[in-house]
mmCIF file of C-alpha atoms in Angstrom:
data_model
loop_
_atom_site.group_PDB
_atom_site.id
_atom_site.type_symbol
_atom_site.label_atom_id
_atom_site.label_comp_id
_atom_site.label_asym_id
_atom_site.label_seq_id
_atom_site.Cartn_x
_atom_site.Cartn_y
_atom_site.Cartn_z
ATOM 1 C CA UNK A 15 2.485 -49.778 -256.567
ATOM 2 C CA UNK A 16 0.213 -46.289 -257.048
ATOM 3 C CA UNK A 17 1.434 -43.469 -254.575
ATOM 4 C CA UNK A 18 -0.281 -42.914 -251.518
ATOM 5 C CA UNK A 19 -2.604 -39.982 -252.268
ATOM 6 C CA UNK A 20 -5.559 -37.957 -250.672
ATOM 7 C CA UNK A 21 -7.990 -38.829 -253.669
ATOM 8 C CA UNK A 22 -6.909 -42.797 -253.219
ATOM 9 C CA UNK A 23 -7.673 -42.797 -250.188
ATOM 10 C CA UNK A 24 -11.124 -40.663 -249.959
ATOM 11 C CA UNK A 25 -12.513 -41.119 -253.498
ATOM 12 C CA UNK A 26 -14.462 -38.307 -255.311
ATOM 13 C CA UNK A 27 -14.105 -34.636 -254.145
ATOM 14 C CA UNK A 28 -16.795 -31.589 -253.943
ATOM 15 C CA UNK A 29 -16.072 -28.238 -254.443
ATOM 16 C CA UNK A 30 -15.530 -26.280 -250.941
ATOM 17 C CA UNK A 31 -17.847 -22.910 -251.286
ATOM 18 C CA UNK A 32 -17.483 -19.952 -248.710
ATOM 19 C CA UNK A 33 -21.122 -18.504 -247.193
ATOM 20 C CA UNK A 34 -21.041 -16.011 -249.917
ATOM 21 C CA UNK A 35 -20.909 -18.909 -253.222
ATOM 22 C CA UNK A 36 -17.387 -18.143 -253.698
ATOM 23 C CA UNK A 37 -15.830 -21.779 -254.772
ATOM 24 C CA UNK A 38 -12.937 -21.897 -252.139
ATOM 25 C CA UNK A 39 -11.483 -25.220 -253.330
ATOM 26 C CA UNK A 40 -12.208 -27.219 -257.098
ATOM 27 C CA UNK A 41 -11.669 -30.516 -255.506
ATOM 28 C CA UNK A 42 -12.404 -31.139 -251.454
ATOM 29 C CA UNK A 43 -11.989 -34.304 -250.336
ATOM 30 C CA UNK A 44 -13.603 -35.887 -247.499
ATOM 31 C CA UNK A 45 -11.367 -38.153 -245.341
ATOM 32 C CA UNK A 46 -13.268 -41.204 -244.754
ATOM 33 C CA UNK A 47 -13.282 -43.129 -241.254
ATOM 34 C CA UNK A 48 -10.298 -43.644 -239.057
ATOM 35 C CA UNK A 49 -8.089 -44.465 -241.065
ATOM 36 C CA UNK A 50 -8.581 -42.100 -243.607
ATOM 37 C CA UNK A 51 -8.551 -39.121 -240.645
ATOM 38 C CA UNK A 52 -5.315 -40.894 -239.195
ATOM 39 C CA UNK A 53 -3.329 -40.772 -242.872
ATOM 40 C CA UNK A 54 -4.857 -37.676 -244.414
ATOM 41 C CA UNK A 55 -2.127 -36.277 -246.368
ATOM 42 C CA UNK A 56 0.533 -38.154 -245.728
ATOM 43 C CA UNK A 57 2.334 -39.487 -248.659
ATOM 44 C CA UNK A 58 0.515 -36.319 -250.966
ATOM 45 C CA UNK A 59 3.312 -34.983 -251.691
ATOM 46 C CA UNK A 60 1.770 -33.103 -254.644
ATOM 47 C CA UNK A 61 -1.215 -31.427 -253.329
ATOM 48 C CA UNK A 62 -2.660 -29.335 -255.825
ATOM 49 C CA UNK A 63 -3.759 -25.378 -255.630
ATOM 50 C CA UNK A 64 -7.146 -26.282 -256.072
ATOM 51 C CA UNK A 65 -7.474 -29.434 -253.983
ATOM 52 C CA UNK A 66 -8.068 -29.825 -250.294
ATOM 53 C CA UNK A 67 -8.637 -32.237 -247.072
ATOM 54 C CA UNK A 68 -11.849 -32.223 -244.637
ATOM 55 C CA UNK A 69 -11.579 -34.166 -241.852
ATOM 56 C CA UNK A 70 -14.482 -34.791 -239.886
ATOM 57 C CA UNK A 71 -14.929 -34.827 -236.945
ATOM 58 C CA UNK A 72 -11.852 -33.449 -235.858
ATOM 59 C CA UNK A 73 -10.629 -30.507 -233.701
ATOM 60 C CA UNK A 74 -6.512 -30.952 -234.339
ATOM 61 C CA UNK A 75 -4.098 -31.919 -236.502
ATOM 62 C CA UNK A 76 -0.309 -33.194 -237.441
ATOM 63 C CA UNK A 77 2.095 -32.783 -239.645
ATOM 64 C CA UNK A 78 3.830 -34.754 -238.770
ATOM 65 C CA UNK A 79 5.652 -36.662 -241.518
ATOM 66 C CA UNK A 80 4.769 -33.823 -243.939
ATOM 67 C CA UNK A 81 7.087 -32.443 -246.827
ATOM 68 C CA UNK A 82 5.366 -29.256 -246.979
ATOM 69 C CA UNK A 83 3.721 -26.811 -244.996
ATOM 70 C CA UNK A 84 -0.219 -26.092 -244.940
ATOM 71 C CA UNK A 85 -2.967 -23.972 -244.308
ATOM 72 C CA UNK A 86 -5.402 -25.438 -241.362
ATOM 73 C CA UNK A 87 -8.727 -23.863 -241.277
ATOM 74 C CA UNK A 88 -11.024 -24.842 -237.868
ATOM 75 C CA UNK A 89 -14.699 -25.034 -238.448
ATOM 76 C CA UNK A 90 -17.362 -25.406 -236.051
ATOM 77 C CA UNK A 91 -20.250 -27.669 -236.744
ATOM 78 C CA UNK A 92 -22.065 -25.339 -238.287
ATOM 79 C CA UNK A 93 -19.363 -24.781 -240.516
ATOM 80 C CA UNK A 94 -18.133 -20.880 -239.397
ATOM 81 C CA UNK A 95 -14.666 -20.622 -239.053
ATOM 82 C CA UNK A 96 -13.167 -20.366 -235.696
ATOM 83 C CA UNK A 97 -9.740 -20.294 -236.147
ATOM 84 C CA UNK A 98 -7.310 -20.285 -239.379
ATOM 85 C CA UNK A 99 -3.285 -21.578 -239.245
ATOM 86 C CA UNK A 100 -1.371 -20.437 -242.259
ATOM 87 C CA UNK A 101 2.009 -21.979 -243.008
ATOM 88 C CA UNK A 102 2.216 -24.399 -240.402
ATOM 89 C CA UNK A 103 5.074 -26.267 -240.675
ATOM 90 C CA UNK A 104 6.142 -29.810 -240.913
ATOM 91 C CA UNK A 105 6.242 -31.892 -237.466
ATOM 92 C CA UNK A 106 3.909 -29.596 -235.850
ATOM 93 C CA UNK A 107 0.266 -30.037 -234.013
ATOM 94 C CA UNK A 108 -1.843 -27.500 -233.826
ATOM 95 C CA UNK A 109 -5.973 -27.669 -232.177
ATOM 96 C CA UNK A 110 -8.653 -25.426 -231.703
ATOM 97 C CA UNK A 111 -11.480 -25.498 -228.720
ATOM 98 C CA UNK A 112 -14.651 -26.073 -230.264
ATOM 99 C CA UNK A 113 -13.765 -26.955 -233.329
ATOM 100 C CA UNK A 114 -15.948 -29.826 -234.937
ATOM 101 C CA UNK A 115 -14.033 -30.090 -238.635
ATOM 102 C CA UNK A 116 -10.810 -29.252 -240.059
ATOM 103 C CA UNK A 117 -9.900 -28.219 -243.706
ATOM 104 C CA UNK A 118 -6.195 -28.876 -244.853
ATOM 105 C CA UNK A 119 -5.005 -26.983 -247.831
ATOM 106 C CA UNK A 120 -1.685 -25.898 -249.512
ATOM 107 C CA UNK A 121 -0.113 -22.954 -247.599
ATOM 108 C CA UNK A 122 -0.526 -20.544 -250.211
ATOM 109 C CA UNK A 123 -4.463 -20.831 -249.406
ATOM 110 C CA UNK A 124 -6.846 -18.994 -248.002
ATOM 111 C CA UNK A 125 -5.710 -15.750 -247.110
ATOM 112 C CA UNK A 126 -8.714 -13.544 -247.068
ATOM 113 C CA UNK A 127 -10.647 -16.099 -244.977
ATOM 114 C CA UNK A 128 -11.380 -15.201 -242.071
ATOM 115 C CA UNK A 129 -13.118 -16.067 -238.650
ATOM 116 C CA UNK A 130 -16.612 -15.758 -238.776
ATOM 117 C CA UNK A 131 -16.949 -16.435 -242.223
ATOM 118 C CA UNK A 132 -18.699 -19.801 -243.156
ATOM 119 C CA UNK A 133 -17.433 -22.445 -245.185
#
């Protein structure tokens, strides 16, 4: 039986671009439905540097069940960043006010982004 992965369960990916063109993410995968937003990465054990989860809509997350930890960027509809969650850890939850999306990458990500930025 295949693994239970993020592109197995959302099919193809899109690079994730900041406001200013800058490619953010090689691979972004869009969590499709219920189901896909209730799994998300569970079971990707092996996220990759240049891969990462959007789950829409959605204004918080667990990780519960996770191996490792993760960088949780909140977007607003509009896609500006309202709030950004580096190294959160597994079995944790963590929501934002407001928020209308979520991005899930490895914890390494991101660190320059910022709020007010858009995605």
């Amino acid at each position: 039986m295949p693994r239970l992965r993020v592109d197995r369960l959302s099919g193809s990916s899109v690079p994730l671009t900041g406001g200013d063109g800058r490619v953010l993410v090689e691979r972004c995968y869009r969590a499709r439905g219920p189901l896909g937003r209730l799994v998300g990465l569970l079971g990707t054990t092996d996220l990759r540097d240049d891969e990462a989860l959007l789950l829409a809509p959605c204004r918080s997350v667990h990780t519960w069940g996770m191996r490792s930890p993760l960088t949780v960027v909140f977007l607003d509809g509009e896609g500006i960043v309202l709030a950004v969650h580096h190294n959160v850890r597994p079995w944790r939850f963590v929501g934002h006010r407001g928020a209308r999306m979520v991005v899930e990458a490895r914890a390494e990500r991101w660190d320059d982004l910022a709020v007010g930025s858009r995605v």
